[in-house]
XYZ file of C-alpha atoms in Angstrom:
684
model
C 0.000 0.000 0.000
C 1.167 3.550 -0.650
C 3.089 4.939 2.307
C 1.072 8.142 2.166
C -2.100 6.174 2.707
C -0.987 3.747 5.416
C -2.927 4.585 8.555
C -2.198 2.860 11.853
C -5.253 0.663 11.298
C -4.059 -0.199 7.797
C -0.638 -1.156 9.089
C -2.188 -3.374 11.742
C -4.397 -5.072 9.169
C -1.485 -5.588 6.828
C 0.576 -7.354 9.452
C -2.161 -9.370 11.140
C -1.775 -13.141 10.769
C -5.001 -14.618 9.443
C -6.777 -17.668 10.797
C -6.016 -19.439 7.532
C -2.291 -19.341 8.179
C -2.672 -20.479 11.772
C -4.659 -23.435 10.509
C -2.074 -24.252 7.875
C 0.717 -24.219 10.429
C -1.185 -26.528 12.723
C -2.195 -28.911 9.931
C 1.371 -29.003 8.642
C 2.792 -29.682 12.093
C 0.343 -32.533 12.577
C 1.162 -33.932 9.146
C 4.904 -33.764 9.733
C 4.493 -35.717 12.953
C 2.741 -38.599 11.253
C 4.829 -41.172 9.352
C 3.644 -41.690 5.801
C 1.754 -38.397 5.976
C 0.844 -36.097 3.107
C 3.812 -33.869 3.930
C 6.216 -36.802 3.828
C 4.842 -37.650 0.390
C 6.098 -34.367 -1.031
C 2.661 -33.534 -2.391
C 2.068 -30.709 0.089
C 4.655 -28.066 -0.641
C 5.685 -24.709 0.761
C 3.219 -21.799 0.674
C 4.653 -19.442 -1.954
C 3.862 -16.587 -4.285
C 5.338 -13.603 -6.101
C 6.566 -10.581 -4.118
C 4.835 -7.223 -4.422
C 7.213 -4.268 -4.811
C 5.549 -1.285 -3.134
C 8.462 1.179 -3.019
C 8.185 3.491 -6.080
C 11.954 4.022 -5.994
C 12.383 0.356 -6.916
C 9.900 0.379 -9.800
C 11.283 -0.012 -13.336
C 11.463 3.177 -15.415
C 11.143 1.578 -18.849
C 8.538 -0.890 -20.065
C 8.119 -3.794 -22.469
C 5.069 -5.531 -23.870
C 3.936 -8.782 -25.448
C 4.802 -9.222 -29.141
C 1.115 -9.431 -30.059
C 0.567 -5.995 -28.522
C 3.749 -4.531 -30.007
C 2.388 -5.492 -33.439
C -0.825 -3.582 -32.707
C 1.174 -0.537 -31.594
C 3.174 -0.669 -34.824
C -0.065 -0.882 -36.801
C -1.448 2.165 -35.014
C -4.195 0.206 -33.232
C -2.807 0.746 -29.725
C -0.866 3.552 -28.027
C 2.669 2.773 -26.790
C 2.975 0.649 -23.670
C 4.191 3.655 -21.652
C 0.809 5.285 -22.216
C -1.147 2.163 -21.278
C 0.462 1.437 -17.896
C -0.720 3.596 -14.971
C 1.570 6.038 -13.193
C 1.146 3.879 -10.101
C 1.260 0.286 -11.366
C 1.210 -2.950 -9.443
C 4.773 -4.277 -9.579
C 5.632 -7.946 -9.047
C 8.847 -9.835 -8.545
C 7.764 -13.242 -9.922
C 8.209 -16.274 -7.692
C 11.303 -17.680 -9.414
C 12.240 -15.618 -12.452
C 11.122 -13.075 -15.007
C 8.883 -14.907 -17.428
C 8.492 -15.072 -21.187
C 5.569 -13.845 -23.250
C 3.211 -15.993 -25.244
C 1.132 -19.131 -25.300
C -2.353 -20.269 -24.355
C -3.152 -21.599 -20.903
C -5.452 -24.579 -21.449
C -8.135 -25.411 -18.880
C -11.434 -27.278 -18.685
C -14.890 -25.979 -17.832
C -18.327 -27.523 -17.531
C -20.496 -24.950 -19.290
C -22.214 -21.579 -18.798
C -22.799 -22.286 -15.095
C -19.055 -22.593 -14.462
C -18.222 -18.889 -14.429
C -16.287 -19.272 -11.167
C -13.750 -21.190 -13.231
C -12.805 -17.974 -14.980
C -13.492 -15.196 -12.512
C -11.004 -16.624 -10.031
C -8.218 -16.030 -12.555
C -9.212 -12.359 -12.798
C -9.263 -11.683 -9.058
C -6.888 -8.732 -9.306
C -9.860 -6.621 -10.388
C -10.865 -6.666 -6.710
C -10.238 -3.404 -4.802
C -8.014 -5.225 -2.307
C -6.784 -8.801 -2.032
C -4.888 -11.207 0.221
C -1.248 -12.203 0.417
C -0.186 -15.575 -0.964
C -0.790 -17.291 2.389
C -4.136 -15.588 2.984
C -2.814 -13.766 6.036
C -2.716 -10.090 5.064
C -4.877 -7.588 3.237
C -2.781 -6.228 0.368
C -3.247 -3.741 -2.492
C -4.872 -4.867 -5.700
C -6.828 -2.688 -8.107
C -6.634 -0.027 -5.366
C -3.287 0.978 -3.884
C -4.457 1.414 -0.282
C -7.190 2.340 2.167
C -7.918 4.036 5.495
C -10.484 3.195 8.167
C -11.365 5.841 10.742
C -10.891 5.073 14.428
C -14.656 5.114 15.020
C -15.214 2.655 12.147
C -17.670 4.964 10.367
C -15.553 6.140 7.428
C -13.701 3.946 4.953
C -11.549 5.549 2.241
C -10.218 3.742 -0.830
C -7.251 5.107 -2.801
C -7.112 4.211 -6.504
C -4.097 4.059 -8.817
C -3.328 7.227 -10.749
C -3.598 6.794 -14.515
C -5.304 3.393 -14.495
C -7.423 2.464 -17.526
C -10.126 0.057 -18.586
C -9.319 -2.592 -21.203
C -10.586 -0.270 -23.964
C -8.269 2.541 -22.847
C -10.862 4.715 -21.087
C -9.804 6.193 -17.716
C -10.744 4.259 -14.579
C -11.641 6.747 -11.833
C -13.804 7.354 -8.785
C -16.642 8.167 -11.199
C -16.926 4.448 -11.972
C -17.654 3.791 -8.288
C -20.235 6.558 -8.011
C -21.894 5.388 -11.220
C -22.232 1.887 -9.768
C -23.574 3.182 -6.464
C -26.099 5.639 -7.867
C -27.114 4.192 -11.237
C -26.681 0.430 -10.840
C -26.956 -0.427 -7.152
C -29.358 2.470 -6.514
C -31.801 1.383 -9.245
C -34.327 -1.099 -7.844
C -35.141 -2.409 -11.300
C -31.537 -3.605 -11.532
C -30.848 -4.413 -7.865
C -34.199 -5.051 -6.175
C -32.576 -6.315 -2.977
C -29.791 -4.224 -1.419
C -26.791 -5.971 0.052
C -26.474 -6.026 3.851
C -22.821 -5.132 3.274
C -23.946 -1.560 2.533
C -26.315 -1.538 5.490
C -24.504 -2.278 8.765
C -27.107 -2.857 11.487
C -29.761 -2.104 8.877
C -28.609 1.487 8.295
C -27.795 2.300 4.643
C -24.326 3.682 3.955
C -23.237 6.222 1.359
C -20.492 6.358 -1.250
C -18.827 9.715 -1.929
C -16.301 10.876 -4.522
C -13.441 12.786 -2.887
C -11.383 13.262 -6.055
C -10.538 11.321 -9.227
C -8.608 8.627 -7.334
C -10.319 8.664 -3.926
C -13.658 7.138 -2.891
C -15.149 7.279 0.588
C -17.806 5.115 2.266
C -19.719 6.793 5.087
C -21.813 4.986 7.703
C -23.965 6.074 10.627
C -22.721 3.251 12.852
C -19.320 1.610 13.416
C -18.507 -0.809 10.608
C -15.125 -2.340 11.375
C -15.921 -5.399 9.295
C -15.687 -3.389 6.057
C -11.885 -3.774 6.149
C -12.247 -7.472 5.425
C -15.369 -7.069 3.286
C -13.492 -4.951 0.744
C -10.806 -7.640 0.399
C -13.140 -10.627 0.497
C -15.203 -12.548 -2.013
C -18.129 -10.323 -1.139
C -20.769 -8.147 -2.779
C -18.693 -5.004 -2.254
C -15.189 -6.465 -2.486
C -15.655 -9.185 -5.104
C -14.848 -6.971 -8.089
C -16.345 -6.949 -11.568
C -15.354 -10.500 -12.537
C -17.131 -12.130 -9.601
C -20.018 -9.733 -9.057
C -21.151 -8.619 -12.526
C -22.235 -11.751 -14.357
C -25.314 -13.995 -14.314
C -27.526 -10.935 -13.587
C -25.593 -10.076 -10.429
C -24.914 -6.350 -10.154
C -22.557 -5.760 -7.245
C -18.783 -5.208 -7.122
C -18.668 -1.507 -6.046
C -17.726 -0.149 -9.491
C -18.703 -0.500 -13.161
C -17.555 0.962 -16.524
C -19.588 4.166 -16.595
C -18.452 5.269 -20.034
C -19.744 2.045 -21.586
C -22.821 1.107 -19.569
C -24.519 4.505 -19.285
C -25.761 4.201 -22.896
C -28.048 1.359 -21.798
C -29.710 3.273 -18.936
C -32.887 5.393 -19.268
C -31.303 8.148 -17.152
C -28.888 9.034 -19.944
C -31.462 9.100 -22.767
C -35.054 7.994 -22.198
C -37.030 4.909 -21.239
C -38.481 4.751 -24.731
C -35.055 4.948 -26.365
C -33.388 2.205 -24.329
C -36.385 -0.110 -24.560
C -36.478 0.399 -28.340
C -32.783 -0.470 -28.512
C -33.369 -3.518 -26.340
C -36.118 -4.779 -28.655
C -33.930 -4.158 -31.683
C -31.128 -6.246 -30.149
C -33.469 -9.086 -29.173
C -34.052 -8.342 -25.484
C -37.420 -7.985 -23.757
C -36.556 -4.674 -22.087
C -33.657 -2.407 -21.119
C -32.998 -4.219 -17.804
C -32.506 -7.535 -19.572
C -30.234 -5.813 -22.089
C -28.180 -4.195 -19.329
C -27.655 -7.500 -17.539
C -26.205 -8.892 -20.753
C -24.105 -5.849 -21.597
C -22.381 -5.753 -18.198
C -21.763 -9.523 -18.126
C -18.059 -10.002 -18.930
C -18.582 -13.756 -19.424
C -21.069 -13.216 -22.263
C -20.285 -9.809 -23.744
C -16.792 -9.382 -25.251
C -17.421 -5.640 -25.632
C -17.688 -4.739 -21.948
C -14.446 -3.149 -20.654
C -12.686 -4.950 -17.800
C -9.752 -4.419 -15.421
C -8.364 -7.951 -15.014
C -5.385 -9.505 -16.823
C -7.540 -11.138 -19.516
C -10.843 -10.302 -21.193
C -13.448 -12.476 -22.910
C -13.226 -12.671 -26.700
C -15.340 -15.829 -27.096
C -18.217 -16.119 -24.590
C -18.841 -18.745 -21.949
C -21.919 -20.155 -23.739
C -19.749 -21.684 -26.479
C -17.726 -24.944 -26.485
C -14.499 -22.949 -26.149
C -14.562 -19.993 -23.756
C -11.587 -17.839 -24.746
C -9.912 -15.002 -22.863
C -7.307 -12.697 -24.395
C -4.746 -10.492 -22.661
C -5.897 -7.032 -21.541
C -3.651 -4.486 -23.322
C -4.197 -1.957 -20.512
C -3.638 -4.270 -17.555
C -2.220 -2.298 -14.650
C 0.520 -4.692 -13.463
C 4.145 -5.131 -14.532
C 7.019 -7.341 -13.423
C 10.227 -6.094 -11.810
C 11.864 -5.773 -15.236
C 9.093 -3.537 -16.583
C 7.274 -6.181 -18.635
C 3.540 -5.585 -18.733
C 1.665 -8.600 -17.434
C 0.212 -11.145 -18.015
C 2.718 -13.416 -19.714
C 0.091 -15.722 -21.276
C -1.595 -14.349 -24.407
C -4.759 -16.412 -23.940
C -6.681 -18.569 -21.502
C -8.729 -21.261 -23.212
C -11.476 -23.175 -21.423
C -12.587 -26.267 -23.314
C -16.027 -27.679 -22.599
C -16.137 -31.178 -21.108
C -19.321 -33.210 -21.019
C -18.700 -34.384 -17.479
C -16.109 -34.478 -14.703
C -14.844 -37.904 -15.711
C -13.738 -36.495 -19.048
C -12.022 -33.563 -17.329
C -10.032 -35.904 -15.140
C -9.078 -38.165 -18.049
C -7.967 -35.232 -20.174
C -6.012 -33.762 -17.271
C -4.142 -37.040 -16.805
C -3.435 -37.101 -20.541
C -1.683 -33.738 -20.217
C -4.309 -31.807 -22.194
C -4.486 -28.991 -19.618
C -1.622 -26.776 -18.503
C -2.922 -26.121 -14.999
C -6.149 -27.492 -13.556
C -7.257 -27.625 -9.956
C -10.974 -27.204 -10.479
C -13.094 -30.357 -10.954
C -10.174 -32.705 -10.235
C -11.362 -35.736 -8.252
C -9.364 -36.526 -5.102
C -10.541 -40.136 -5.174
C -8.589 -40.560 -8.427
C -5.327 -39.457 -6.808
C -3.548 -42.859 -7.133
C -4.081 -43.025 -10.898
C -3.380 -39.292 -11.250
C -0.013 -39.855 -9.571
C 0.713 -42.881 -11.731
C 0.218 -40.794 -14.873
C 2.452 -37.848 -13.918
C 5.355 -38.788 -16.164
C 3.180 -39.791 -19.092
C 1.083 -36.638 -18.835
C 4.145 -34.419 -18.200
C 2.641 -32.787 -15.109
C 3.277 -32.508 -11.384
C 0.674 -32.988 -8.651
C 0.327 -30.537 -5.769
C -2.097 -30.924 -2.863
C -3.415 -27.724 -1.282
C -5.216 -28.351 2.005
C -8.503 -26.575 2.759
C -9.955 -25.173 5.973
C -13.729 -25.506 5.612
C -15.600 -28.020 7.739
C -17.371 -29.913 4.969
C -16.396 -30.648 1.376
C -19.737 -32.431 0.923
C -22.758 -31.155 2.787
C -26.539 -31.424 2.798
C -28.060 -27.939 2.947
C -31.554 -28.422 4.397
C -33.963 -25.785 3.079
C -35.709 -24.167 6.030
C -37.955 -21.980 3.866
C -39.139 -24.805 1.577
C -42.884 -24.532 0.911
C -43.490 -26.946 -1.960
C -45.027 -29.706 0.199
C -46.391 -29.049 3.733
C -45.566 -32.569 4.933
C -41.967 -32.365 3.728
C -41.619 -28.864 5.169
C -42.795 -30.140 8.547
C -39.888 -32.562 8.702
C -37.195 -30.385 7.133
C -37.876 -27.770 9.816
C -37.817 -30.322 12.652
C -34.455 -30.302 14.476
C -34.684 -33.928 15.603
C -35.465 -35.044 12.043
C -32.333 -33.271 10.798
C -30.288 -34.721 13.671
C -31.508 -38.195 12.821
C -30.424 -37.755 9.195
C -26.982 -36.686 10.391
C -26.673 -39.608 12.806
C -27.590 -41.955 9.956
C -24.479 -41.071 7.916
C -21.378 -43.268 7.994
C -18.767 -40.548 7.493
C -15.855 -42.948 7.887
C -17.076 -44.936 4.895
C -17.360 -41.731 2.866
C -13.882 -40.605 3.924
C -12.200 -43.882 3.014
C -14.069 -44.261 -0.279
C -13.972 -40.752 -1.714
C -11.300 -38.912 0.312
C -8.811 -41.809 0.534
C -8.874 -41.273 4.299
C -7.232 -37.825 4.233
C -10.366 -35.848 5.187
C -11.745 -35.014 8.621
C -15.191 -36.521 9.314
C -17.644 -34.513 11.358
C -19.824 -31.428 11.503
C -19.612 -28.444 9.126
C -17.865 -26.247 11.722
C -14.487 -24.789 10.656
C -11.276 -26.482 11.717
C -10.292 -26.219 15.362
C -7.273 -24.048 14.500
C -9.546 -21.325 13.143
C -10.458 -18.480 15.545
C -14.145 -18.832 14.662
C -14.239 -22.537 15.562
C -16.768 -23.289 18.328
C -14.350 -25.810 19.856
C -13.285 -29.437 19.314
C -16.352 -30.850 21.057
C -18.522 -29.532 18.224
C -16.756 -31.617 15.575
C -18.715 -34.746 16.570
C -21.925 -33.171 17.904
C -24.802 -34.990 16.135
C -22.194 -35.925 13.515
C -21.220 -39.539 14.224
C -22.869 -42.737 13.071
C -25.518 -43.840 15.574
C -28.291 -45.834 13.892
C -30.007 -46.664 17.176
C -30.304 -43.041 18.268
C -31.359 -41.923 14.781
C -34.202 -44.441 14.714
C -35.243 -43.477 18.234
C -35.453 -39.790 17.272
C -37.540 -40.542 14.190
C -39.901 -42.729 16.176
C -40.236 -40.057 18.865
C -41.245 -37.268 16.478
C -44.063 -39.307 14.949
C -42.470 -41.205 12.075
C -42.723 -44.656 13.603
C -44.932 -46.189 10.900
C -43.216 -47.946 7.975
C -44.277 -49.527 4.717
C -43.643 -53.120 3.681
C -40.074 -52.314 2.587
C -39.158 -50.732 5.918
C -39.381 -47.099 4.830
C -41.110 -44.522 6.990
C -44.398 -43.153 5.718
C -45.932 -39.700 5.594
C -48.313 -38.672 8.357
C -50.771 -36.996 5.952
C -51.544 -39.822 3.487
C -49.669 -42.953 4.564
C -47.484 -43.015 1.451
C -43.717 -43.395 1.611
C -41.880 -40.315 2.831
C -39.443 -39.338 0.088
C -36.799 -36.627 0.247
C -35.425 -35.076 -2.928
C -31.682 -34.426 -2.971
C -30.332 -32.116 -5.698
C -26.731 -32.969 -6.559
C -24.457 -31.321 -9.131
C -21.327 -33.025 -10.433
C -18.595 -30.581 -9.353
C -15.381 -30.698 -7.304
C -16.305 -34.089 -5.885
C -18.684 -36.601 -7.465
C -21.594 -35.244 -5.453
C -24.253 -37.448 -7.112
C -22.322 -40.637 -6.249
C -21.610 -39.402 -2.734
C -25.295 -38.620 -2.304
C -26.269 -42.082 -3.500
C -23.976 -43.629 -0.883
C -25.651 -41.581 1.848
C -29.090 -42.424 0.462
C -28.162 -46.090 0.786
C -27.002 -45.496 4.370
C -30.294 -43.753 5.212
C -32.191 -46.906 4.281
C -31.061 -48.253 7.666
C -33.086 -45.547 9.403
C -36.061 -45.985 7.073
C -35.574 -42.819 5.023
C -36.033 -42.815 1.255
C -33.829 -40.222 -0.491
C -34.159 -39.682 -4.234
C -30.978 -38.198 -5.689
C -31.564 -35.906 -8.658
C -28.394 -35.134 -10.592
C -28.686 -31.771 -12.322
C -26.671 -29.538 -14.601
C -25.017 -26.782 -12.589
C -27.065 -23.875 -13.925
C -30.394 -25.678 -13.493
C -29.521 -26.943 -10.025
C -28.535 -23.517 -8.776
C -31.627 -21.950 -10.328
C -33.847 -24.347 -8.359
C -31.880 -23.644 -5.193
C -32.070 -19.867 -5.627
C -35.819 -20.122 -6.352
C -36.453 -21.990 -3.075
C -37.425 -25.184 -4.903
C -34.958 -27.552 -3.236
C -35.482 -29.780 -0.237
C -31.871 -30.870 0.299
C -29.146 -29.273 -1.811
C -25.703 -30.848 -1.944
C -22.638 -28.622 -2.042
C -19.709 -27.789 0.215
C -19.354 -24.968 2.740
C -16.115 -23.500 1.418
C -15.515 -19.952 2.571
C -17.438 -20.294 5.828
C -14.189 -20.771 7.740
C -14.200 -16.945 7.671
C -17.935 -16.673 8.184
C -18.526 -12.994 7.465
C -16.641 -13.006 4.177
C -18.652 -15.800 2.564
C -21.718 -16.718 4.627
C -23.791 -18.177 1.795
C -23.167 -21.819 2.688
C -23.746 -21.383 6.412
C -26.332 -18.710 7.253
C -29.289 -17.160 5.366
C -28.040 -13.576 5.104
C -27.461 -13.092 1.362
C -29.882 -13.851 -1.505
C -29.803 -17.442 -2.695
C -28.459 -18.987 0.493
C -29.336 -22.684 0.423
C -30.159 -22.654 4.158
C -33.417 -20.852 3.280
C -33.636 -18.553 0.231
C -36.840 -16.865 1.403
C -35.315 -16.139 4.811
C -32.189 -14.796 3.144
C -34.304 -12.451 1.024
C -36.081 -11.233 4.145
C -32.839 -10.530 5.963
C -30.999 -8.890 3.084
C -33.965 -6.675 2.119
C -34.521 -5.443 5.650
C -37.845 -7.262 5.832
C -39.375 -5.892 2.626
C -39.075 -9.158 0.674
C -39.053 -12.875 1.369
C -40.347 -14.361 4.582
C -39.440 -13.818 8.221
C -38.249 -17.000 9.967
C -40.440 -18.358 12.736
C -37.592 -20.403 14.228
C -36.071 -18.451 17.173
C -32.696 -20.073 16.571
C -32.547 -18.678 13.041
C -33.514 -15.237 14.308
C -30.749 -15.485 16.900
C -28.226 -16.350 14.172
C -29.333 -13.294 12.205
C -29.052 -11.067 15.264
C -25.518 -12.267 16.030
C -24.498 -11.879 12.398
C -25.913 -8.353 12.122
C -24.273 -7.249 15.357
C -20.838 -8.485 14.259
C -20.355 -5.771 11.624
C -19.838 -3.147 14.330
C -17.509 -5.241 16.471
C -13.742 -5.455 16.358
C -12.118 -8.766 15.519
C -12.350 -10.468 18.937
C -16.016 -9.627 19.268
C -16.735 -10.782 15.733
C -15.049 -14.105 16.394
C -17.080 -14.678 19.568
C -20.300 -14.055 17.664
C -19.196 -16.460 14.926
C -18.436 -19.155 17.512
C -21.932 -18.798 18.945
C -23.450 -18.953 15.462
C -21.560 -22.193 14.784
C -22.790 -23.724 18.046
C -26.372 -23.065 16.972
C -25.755 -24.310 13.434
C -24.207 -27.583 14.594
C -26.757 -28.217 17.313
C -29.687 -27.559 14.980
C -28.117 -29.310 11.965
C -29.505 -26.846 9.429
C -26.627 -28.030 7.297
C -25.472 -31.631 7.642
C -21.711 -31.903 7.306
C -19.807 -35.040 6.374
C -16.052 -34.790 5.621
C -13.878 -31.699 5.220
C -10.560 -29.896 5.790
C -9.020 -31.721 2.849
C -7.651 -30.964 -0.622
C -10.870 -32.254 -2.217
C -12.201 -28.836 -3.218
C -9.801 -27.040 -5.590
C -6.855 -28.646 -3.816
C -5.728 -31.363 -6.246
C -3.634 -29.277 -8.616
C -2.158 -30.686 -11.830
C 0.516 -28.434 -13.338
C 2.350 -28.960 -16.623
C 6.097 -29.254 -16.251
C 6.323 -26.605 -18.968
C 5.043 -23.875 -16.626
C 7.259 -21.580 -14.602
C 6.749 -19.564 -11.388
C 4.457 -22.227 -9.919
C 4.029 -22.308 -6.134
C 4.567 -25.469 -4.103
C 1.361 -24.703 -2.256
C -1.337 -22.074 -2.683
C -3.893 -20.805 -0.209
C -6.935 -22.998 -0.792
C -9.722 -20.834 0.606
C -12.621 -18.795 -0.724
C -11.143 -15.437 0.251
C -7.934 -16.365 -1.622
C -9.929 -16.991 -4.820
C -7.893 -20.119 -5.518
C -5.809 -20.018 -7.701
C -6.174 -16.236 -8.037
C -3.986 -15.106 -5.181
C -1.041 -17.135 -6.505
C -1.215 -14.643 -9.412
C -1.394 -16.667 -12.623
C -0.629 -13.479 -14.538
C 2.998 -14.155 -13.490
C 3.049 -17.756 -14.736
C 4.659 -18.503 -18.082
C 5.687 -21.263 -20.475
C 9.332 -22.208 -20.024
C 9.319 -23.953 -23.373
C-alpha cells in the first residue's frame, strides 16, 4: 500500500496473521508428525507466491510488452505501452524468475454455469486482495485504504492513470456510477446488500477526487476492512459480481454502460434499442451488456478479457492491453496471451484429459478419489501434482432448506431439528472418507477447523455428527415417524405413502451425485427414502435460488471466515441454500421474502448483524456462537472436510514456470487467483 495512505489501522491489518495461516501451520505440524503423511509424500509443498514491490523508488522506469501488442502498436491500433500502464502500477517480482511472453493456458470448464472457473483467474480486479498465504490484506486494483478510528468512514485510494481494457480512464466516477445508477436502481438491484447496510442502516459512497472514494456509515462498521478484500458483494470486483444478472462489485464501466440506462437518454429509447437487439426490455439488455462472461465488448480491469463467450464450447480469454501490473523488469503482465477453457461433457472427461496432459494447470473439478491413478500418470502426462489443504468443515454437505414450501408434509420434517439430527446420525462418514477422500479428510460437523479463531471448539466436531443408527431411529420414532411400509421405509403422516426426500446434486469438485447415493443407501437403515436428482449446474442452482430444493448438496467452502462468505452457512445473502426466502427477508430489511419463525434462526441473524460493528475479537465470539447453533440444529449436515478435495488437487504442466509449491486454498484467496497466474509462463 502507498506509504502516504498507510494509517495505523491499515498497518495493523497488513501485518495481522489470518486464521487461515494459523490453521495451515497446525495442519502441517500434525502432518509432519505422522509417518507416511501427506507432507512426507512431497505432495504438500511450501506456501509461496510472487513478491509485491511497493516502493516506487524500486519500480522499473522503462517498459516492455507482449509481441502481439507490439504489433498492434506498430499498426497504429494501440498507443505505446508507456501510455497504457498507470503512473502507479502494481509491480511484481515473480516467484522464481522473469517470465516469457506468449502461449495459451489450457483449462477445462463444464459450461455456462461454471463462471467461477474464470473469474477466479481475474481476481486482481478486486479493490483489495490477500497475500499468498491468505494472512494479510494487500493492495490490488486499489493501492491502499484508510479506516477511521470510530469505524464509520472507509476511504479507498485508486491508482493514478489506471485504464479500462478499452483505454478509457478508470476513476472514482466508476464507483459513483455503480452506487447511484446500478446499485441504486431497484429495477436492476431489487434487494440491497447487507454489506452496505450495517445494522440495517444504509451507507453512502462519496467521490473525494478522481482517485479517492469514501464510504460513510452512521454506525461503526469495522468489518468493512475485510469485506473490501473478500469474495463479497462489495469487495468481489467486476469479474465475480457482474455476471449472471448479479450487479454488485462496487464499481462498473460508466463510459460504456450509461448508454443502456434510461437516465442518460429515455425509457423509450433504451427499450427500443433492447427490442432491436433481441431483449425484452432495457434491464434484460443491461444485464447482458455488463456480463463479462457473455459480452466481449464490456471493458474490464483484469489480466484477460473475454473474446469468445462462456456459452460456447471454447470460452476464450485474451490479454488485456491496458492491464495495470508489470514485473520487476518492466514487462507488462500477463505473460500468457490467452486462456482457453474447453467444454467437457462431465467431470470424468475432465479428469481423463487432465491425466493425458491436455491442460496446462487445472485444480478445479479434479477428483481426489482418483489421486492414485493421477499420480501414476504424472510422467506420461508431463505434469506434477500438488495438494493444497482446505480449511472448511465440509467438502460435501446437505443444505436443508428451512424456507421450503413446496409440500407441507416435507416442510414439517425439514424444519424439525430432531429429524435433521436423525439424518446426520444416519451417515457413515468414515465410509465416505475412506471411499472418496482416501482417508485424508476429517469426518464430522460443518464447523471450521479447530485451529480457526471462529471454531466453536473441538467438542462440536462430533456433535450430532457420528454414526448412531439406534439413536437416529429413536429420534424418528419419537417425532411421529414410527410407521413404515412393507419395505421398511417410513411413511408420511398426511396420506400414509412413503416419505421421500429429494436431494439435488451437481457433479462438481467431488462426485456429489455418487456421494449422495452412498448416503441415500445409508439412510435406508433408518427408514428414510432419499431420491438423488443429478442436475446440470445452472439448473440446479436456479432451483436452489428459487427456493425449490429440499436438500441441496454442495460444500461450505468460505465459511471458515464466516462474514466473508456466509452463503453456505447462514441465510443472510440472496440465494443462500439454508433458506432462500429467509435470506431475502434478511438482506432486504424485511421488505421481501419471509421472516423466519424459528427463534434459533432469528438469533443467528441477530448475532451476524451485530458483528459488523464489532472489532475482531467480538466478531469471532459471535461467529463461535453462530456455529454452536448451526451444529446443534443441523440446518446443514456436514460429512467430511478440511481436505484438498475442493480445488486442492492441482495438476501443473512441467512446462510452466513460477508455480508455487502450495497455494492458499480458501474462498477469500480466490484459488488459484492469489497465486497470481498473470505471473506464470511457459518455459518452453
